[in-house]
mmCIF file of C-alpha atoms in Angstrom:
data_model
loop_
_atom_site.group_PDB
_atom_site.id
_atom_site.type_symbol
_atom_site.label_atom_id
_atom_site.label_comp_id
_atom_site.label_asym_id
_atom_site.label_seq_id
_atom_site.Cartn_x
_atom_site.Cartn_y
_atom_site.Cartn_z
ATOM 1 C CA MET A 1 128.115 100.501 79.862
ATOM 2 C CA ASP A 2 127.773 96.884 80.976
ATOM 3 C CA PRO A 3 124.028 96.007 81.140
ATOM 4 C CA LEU A 4 124.696 93.712 84.113
ATOM 5 C CA ASN A 5 126.381 96.447 86.143
ATOM 6 C CA ALA A 6 124.380 96.531 89.387
ATOM 7 C CA PRO A 7 124.409 100.329 89.926
ATOM 8 C CA HIS A 8 123.333 100.811 86.298
ATOM 9 C CA LEU A 9 120.334 98.500 86.663
ATOM 10 C CA LEU A 10 119.376 99.968 90.042
ATOM 11 C CA ALA A 11 119.486 103.469 88.565
ATOM 12 C CA ALA A 12 117.274 102.343 85.657
ATOM 13 C CA LEU A 13 114.809 100.735 88.093
ATOM 14 C CA ALA A 14 114.710 103.937 90.128
ATOM 15 C CA LEU A 15 114.117 105.999 86.970
ATOM 16 C CA GLY A 16 111.241 103.749 85.900
ATOM 17 C CA ALA A 17 109.649 104.044 89.343
ATOM 18 C CA LEU A 18 110.057 107.842 89.355
ATOM 19 C CA LEU A 19 108.485 108.185 85.903
ATOM 20 C CA ASN A 20 105.588 106.045 87.099
ATOM 21 C CA LEU A 21 104.770 108.607 89.832
ATOM 22 C CA ASP A 22 103.379 110.787 87.046
ATOM 23 C CA ARG A 23 100.513 108.341 86.621
ATOM 24 C CA GLN A 24 98.671 109.341 89.778
ATOM 25 C CA SER A 25 100.740 110.898 92.534
ATOM 26 C CA PHE A 26 102.990 113.657 91.296
ATOM 27 C CA GLY A 27 103.052 116.166 88.492
ATOM 28 C CA HIS A 28 100.974 114.804 85.612
ATOM 29 C CA PHE A 29 103.586 116.040 83.146
ATOM 30 C CA MET A 30 102.874 113.146 80.696
ATOM 31 C CA LEU A 31 106.149 111.510 81.750
ATOM 32 C CA GLY A 32 104.300 108.280 82.500
ATOM 33 C CA ARG A 33 103.090 107.938 78.913
ATOM 34 C CA PRO A 34 104.661 104.903 77.220
ATOM 35 C CA LEU A 35 106.346 106.958 74.482
ATOM 36 C CA VAL A 36 108.021 109.352 76.938
ATOM 37 C CA THR A 37 108.905 106.619 79.410
ATOM 38 C CA GLY A 38 110.299 104.503 76.590
ATOM 39 C CA LEU A 39 112.501 107.364 75.401
ATOM 40 C CA PHE A 40 113.958 108.120 78.849
ATOM 41 C CA MET A 41 114.413 104.474 79.799
ATOM 42 C CA GLY A 42 115.979 103.714 76.415
ATOM 43 C CA LEU A 43 118.460 106.565 76.851
ATOM 44 C CA ALA A 44 119.269 105.452 80.399
ATOM 45 C CA LEU A 45 119.925 101.883 79.240
ATOM 46 C CA GLY A 46 121.846 102.875 76.121
ATOM 47 C CA ARG A 47 119.056 101.535 73.862
ATOM 48 C CA PRO A 48 117.243 104.653 72.555
ATOM 49 C CA TRP A 49 115.968 102.965 69.379
ATOM 50 C CA ALA A 50 114.451 100.099 71.363
ATOM 51 C CA GLY A 51 112.925 102.580 73.823
ATOM 52 C CA LEU A 52 111.296 104.670 71.118
ATOM 53 C CA THR A 53 110.068 101.593 69.249
ATOM 54 C CA LEU A 54 108.424 99.890 72.227
ATOM 55 C CA GLY A 55 107.153 103.229 73.540
ATOM 56 C CA LEU A 56 105.507 104.137 70.235
ATOM 57 C CA TRP A 57 103.952 100.709 69.731
ATOM 58 C CA THR A 58 102.522 100.763 73.256
ATOM 59 C CA GLU A 59 101.372 104.396 73.078
ATOM 60 C CA ILE A 60 99.196 103.620 70.067
ATOM 61 C CA LEU A 61 97.392 100.753 71.825
ATOM 62 C CA TRP A 62 95.490 103.025 74.238
ATOM 63 C CA LEU A 63 95.768 106.274 72.315
ATOM 64 C CA SER A 64 92.017 106.931 72.400
ATOM 65 C CA ARG A 65 91.443 105.870 76.024
ATOM 66 C CA PRO A 66 92.597 108.737 78.267
ATOM 67 C CA PRO A 67 92.415 108.182 82.047
ATOM 68 C CA LEU A 68 89.245 110.253 82.475
ATOM 69 C CA GLY A 69 85.950 109.617 84.240
ATOM 70 C CA GLY A 70 87.451 107.170 86.717
ATOM 71 C CA PHE A 71 88.863 104.928 83.976
ATOM 72 C CA ILE A 72 92.287 103.511 84.874
ATOM 73 C CA SER A 73 94.099 102.976 81.609
ATOM 74 C CA PRO A 74 96.540 100.046 81.489
ATOM 75 C CA ASN A 75 99.932 101.066 82.816
ATOM 76 C CA GLY A 76 101.805 100.958 79.529
ATOM 77 C CA GLY A 77 104.662 103.068 80.867
ATOM 78 C CA LEU A 78 105.553 100.591 83.606
ATOM 79 C CA ALA A 79 105.187 97.682 81.182
ATOM 80 C CA VAL A 80 107.509 99.372 78.663
ATOM 81 C CA SER A 81 110.076 99.917 81.421
ATOM 82 C CA CYS A 82 109.938 96.205 82.281
ATOM 83 C CA ALA A 83 110.306 95.247 78.623
ATOM 84 C CA LEU A 84 113.306 97.546 78.131
ATOM 85 C CA LEU A 85 115.031 96.275 81.258
ATOM 86 C CA ALA A 86 114.394 92.724 80.079
ATOM 87 C CA SER A 87 115.659 93.625 76.605
ATOM 88 C CA THR A 88 118.909 94.911 78.121
ATOM 89 C CA LEU A 89 119.393 91.705 80.110
ATOM 90 C CA LEU A 90 118.525 89.507 77.136
ATOM 91 C CA ALA A 91 120.983 91.382 74.927
ATOM 92 C CA ARG A 92 123.684 90.428 77.434
ATOM 93 C CA PHE A 93 122.710 86.775 77.757
ATOM 94 C CA PHE A 94 121.813 86.243 74.077
ATOM 95 C CA PRO A 95 123.933 88.745 72.098
ATOM 96 C CA LEU A 96 123.293 86.990 68.762
ATOM 97 C CA ALA A 97 119.485 87.167 68.945
ATOM 98 C CA PRO A 98 118.014 89.488 66.239
ATOM 99 C CA GLU A 99 116.993 92.766 67.880
ATOM 100 C CA ARG A 100 113.851 93.779 65.987
ATOM 101 C CA PRO A 101 112.151 90.352 66.188
ATOM 102 C CA VAL A 102 113.017 90.202 69.897
ATOM 103 C CA LEU A 103 111.355 93.598 70.382
ATOM 104 C CA VAL A 104 108.203 92.254 68.725
ATOM 105 C CA LEU A 105 108.345 89.261 71.076
ATOM 106 C CA LEU A 106 108.694 91.588 74.076
ATOM 107 C CA PHE A 107 105.880 93.798 72.828
ATOM 108 C CA ALA A 108 103.537 90.792 72.806
ATOM 109 C CA LEU A 109 104.035 90.588 76.579
ATOM 110 C CA ILE A 110 103.388 94.294 77.229
ATOM 111 C CA PRO A 111 99.526 94.376 77.084
ATOM 112 C CA PRO A 112 98.942 91.690 79.759
ATOM 113 C CA LEU A 113 101.745 93.176 81.867
ATOM 114 C CA ALA A 114 100.204 96.655 81.559
ATOM 115 C CA LYS A 115 96.821 95.286 82.634
ATOM 116 C CA MET A 116 98.342 93.592 85.681
ATOM 117 C CA ALA A 117 100.265 96.762 86.586
ATOM 118 C CA THR A 118 96.994 98.651 87.064
ATOM 119 C CA GLY A 119 96.580 96.568 90.216
ATOM 120 C CA LEU A 120 99.339 98.659 91.789
ATOM 121 C CA GLU A 121 97.328 101.810 91.131
ATOM 122 C CA VAL A 122 94.140 100.297 92.526
ATOM 123 C CA LEU A 123 96.067 99.320 95.648
ATOM 124 C CA GLY A 124 97.571 102.802 95.881
ATOM 125 C CA ARG A 125 94.146 104.422 95.644
ATOM 126 C CA GLU A 126 92.776 102.144 98.352
ATOM 127 C CA VAL A 127 95.650 103.019 100.682
ATOM 128 C CA ALA A 128 95.211 106.730 99.890
ATOM 129 C CA GLY A 129 91.474 106.442 100.563
ATOM 130 C CA ARG A 130 92.037 104.935 104.005
ATOM 131 C CA ARG A 131 94.596 107.637 104.799
ATOM 132 C CA GLU A 132 92.140 110.334 103.724
ATOM 133 C CA GLU A 133 89.449 108.873 105.954
ATOM 134 C CA ARG A 134 91.797 109.055 108.951
ATOM 135 C CA LEU A 135 92.651 112.698 108.155
ATOM 136 C CA GLU A 136 88.968 113.594 107.862
ATOM 137 C CA LEU A 137 88.358 111.928 111.217
ATOM 138 C CA LEU A 138 91.128 113.999 112.800
ATOM 139 C CA GLU A 139 89.652 117.185 111.306
ATOM 140 C CA SER A 140 86.263 116.406 112.829
ATOM 141 C CA LEU A 141 87.662 116.127 116.360
ATOM 142 C CA PRO A 142 87.290 119.067 118.783
ATOM 143 C CA PRO A 143 90.133 121.658 118.855
ATOM 144 C CA PRO A 144 92.118 119.905 121.619
ATOM 145 C CA GLY A 145 92.549 116.935 119.269
ATOM 146 C CA PRO A 146 95.664 116.439 117.108
ATOM 147 C CA GLU A 147 95.827 118.563 113.982
ATOM 148 C CA PRO A 148 96.178 116.534 110.751
ATOM 149 C CA VAL A 149 99.393 117.112 108.805
ATOM 150 C CA PHE A 150 98.627 116.718 105.098
ATOM 151 C CA PHE A 151 102.239 117.136 103.985
ATOM 152 C CA TRP A 152 103.387 113.932 105.664
ATOM 153 C CA ALA A 153 100.326 112.072 104.469
ATOM 154 C CA ASN A 154 101.063 113.072 100.875
ATOM 155 C CA LEU A 155 104.740 112.186 101.276
ATOM 156 C CA LYS A 156 103.817 108.737 102.570
ATOM 157 C CA GLY A 157 101.572 108.279 99.537
ATOM 158 C CA LEU A 158 104.442 109.163 97.198
ATOM 159 C CA LEU A 159 106.795 106.755 98.960
ATOM 160 C CA PHE A 160 104.222 103.961 98.868
ATOM 161 C CA THR A 161 103.645 104.465 95.130
ATOM 162 C CA LEU A 162 107.397 104.594 94.503
ATOM 163 C CA LEU A 163 108.086 101.377 96.424
ATOM 164 C CA ALA A 164 105.133 99.607 94.789
ATOM 165 C CA ALA A 165 106.448 100.604 91.360
ATOM 166 C CA LEU A 166 109.937 99.341 92.245
ATOM 167 C CA ALA A 167 108.463 96.001 93.318
ATOM 168 C CA GLY A 168 106.328 95.811 90.180
ATOM 169 C CA LEU A 169 109.272 96.680 87.939
ATOM 170 C CA THR A 170 111.453 94.029 89.543
ATOM 171 C CA ALA A 171 108.815 91.312 89.308
ATOM 172 C CA GLY A 172 107.705 92.316 85.801
ATOM 173 C CA THR A 173 111.256 92.466 84.466
ATOM 174 C CA GLY A 174 111.937 89.014 85.855
ATOM 175 C CA LEU A 175 108.791 87.545 84.288
ATOM 176 C CA VAL A 176 109.449 89.115 80.879
ATOM 177 C CA THR A 177 113.106 88.066 80.910
ATOM 178 C CA LEU A 178 112.221 84.472 81.772
ATOM 179 C CA GLY A 179 109.409 84.224 79.216
ATOM 180 C CA ALA A 180 111.239 85.838 76.313
ATOM 181 C CA GLY A 181 114.511 84.161 77.288
ATOM 182 C CA LEU A 182 112.901 80.748 77.038
ATOM 183 C CA VAL A 183 111.744 81.455 73.489
ATOM 184 C CA ILE A 184 115.155 82.835 72.491
ATOM 185 C CA ARG A 185 116.908 79.837 74.011
ATOM 186 C CA LEU A 186 114.783 77.510 71.877
ATOM 187 C CA ASP A 187 115.988 79.594 68.892
ATOM 188 C CA PRO A 188 113.043 78.963 66.514
ATOM 189 C CA GLN A 189 114.558 79.913 63.164
ATOM 190 C CA TRP A 190 111.128 80.105 61.508
ATOM 191 C CA LEU A 191 109.875 82.626 64.080
ATOM 192 C CA TRP A 192 112.442 85.410 63.628
ATOM 193 C CA PRO A 193 111.658 86.192 59.946
ATOM 194 C CA LEU A 194 107.932 86.153 60.737
ATOM 195 C CA LEU A 195 108.302 88.594 63.642
ATOM 196 C CA ASP A 196 110.575 90.783 61.538
ATOM 197 C CA LYS A 197 107.868 91.066 58.863
ATOM 198 C CA LEU A 198 105.239 91.837 61.497
ATOM 199 C CA ALA A 199 107.218 94.710 63.034
ATOM 200 C CA PRO A 200 106.166 97.427 60.505
ATOM 201 C CA LEU A 201 102.507 96.383 60.857
ATOM 202 C CA ILE A 202 102.286 96.704 64.639
ATOM 203 C CA PRO A 203 101.394 100.439 64.607
ATOM 204 C CA LEU A 204 98.585 99.679 62.149
ATOM 205 C CA VAL A 205 97.224 97.004 64.463
ATOM 206 C CA GLY A 206 97.198 99.490 67.323
ATOM 207 C CA LEU A 207 95.451 102.118 65.217
ATOM 208 C CA SER A 208 92.846 99.576 64.106
ATOM 209 C CA ILE A 209 92.113 98.685 67.729
ATOM 210 C CA ASN A 210 91.402 102.356 68.430
ATOM 211 C CA ALA A 211 89.081 102.745 65.424
ATOM 212 C CA GLY A 212 86.037 101.515 67.334
ATOM 213 C CA ARG A 213 86.558 104.125 70.054
ATOM 214 C CA LEU A 214 86.578 107.141 67.722
ATOM 215 C CA PRO A 215 83.565 109.371 67.007
ATOM 216 C CA LYS A 216 81.903 108.607 63.686
ATOM 217 C CA SER A 217 82.764 112.079 62.422
ATOM 218 C CA LEU A 218 86.460 111.174 62.524
ATOM 219 C CA PHE A 219 86.207 107.851 60.678
ATOM 220 C CA ALA A 220 86.897 109.337 57.235
ATOM 221 C CA TYR A 221 90.077 111.094 58.394
ATOM 222 C CA TYR A 222 91.166 108.018 60.295
ATOM 223 C CA PHE A 223 90.831 105.605 57.392
ATOM 224 C CA LEU A 224 92.438 108.063 54.976
ATOM 225 C CA GLY A 225 95.450 108.203 57.286
ATOM 226 C CA LEU A 226 95.436 104.421 57.600
ATOM 227 C CA ALA A 227 95.348 104.022 53.823
ATOM 228 C CA ALA A 228 98.220 106.488 53.440
ATOM 229 C CA ALA A 229 100.254 104.539 56.002
ATOM 230 C CA LEU A 230 99.603 101.265 54.175
ATOM 231 C CA ALA A 231 100.614 102.869 50.873
ATOM 232 C CA LEU A 232 103.880 104.081 52.397
ATOM 233 C CA LEU A 233 104.575 100.642 53.845
ATOM 234 C CA SER A 234 103.996 98.991 50.466
ATOM 235 C CA LEU A 235 106.461 101.415 48.818
ATOM 236 C CA ALA A 236 109.034 100.838 51.558
#
């Protein structure tokens, strides 16, 4: 399917926004996790390998930081969706660019994009908080007052989150496409082999970042697994 086909891209944008609802508004079925989002978006765009690769690399970055205790983890799922949409556009504009090094280049843009995307969730929570205050005010009124309808309030929250995700996906995809496209257009021949060599090491970088967040009792198992991974990479 042509990556520049408008209905195709609109459907992929809609899918990314729907998967993002899992982050805070609907379901919590783990569909908003970067690995799952990457798989579904990759299949929708006809790039399953790219989706799994970017999803796995991003999943490992915040593997040990679950969204518990009020912590809003960076929105890796939305960032992966932007990167995959940008990858599809770039593959159309620059068909001769090497795929794996380009994925590494796109992955470098995912962490700051994921951090910025959390602003959408903060905004959504603020809007939901104001809506909840209005509903509580209606509940406190005497019986002749209007009865609050929670269904419509929840539906409005879902629609707001969906539209905010669509706007974020559109803006993020544009930024990633422009940034990565500029590098590809310059065609630095020295950069592609370097990024290609870095690709197998990216999961190890993510695991190393998470090492400081693990309980001390798990350090031995963690570093044994890390050593085994390094040994396998050296044999490959």
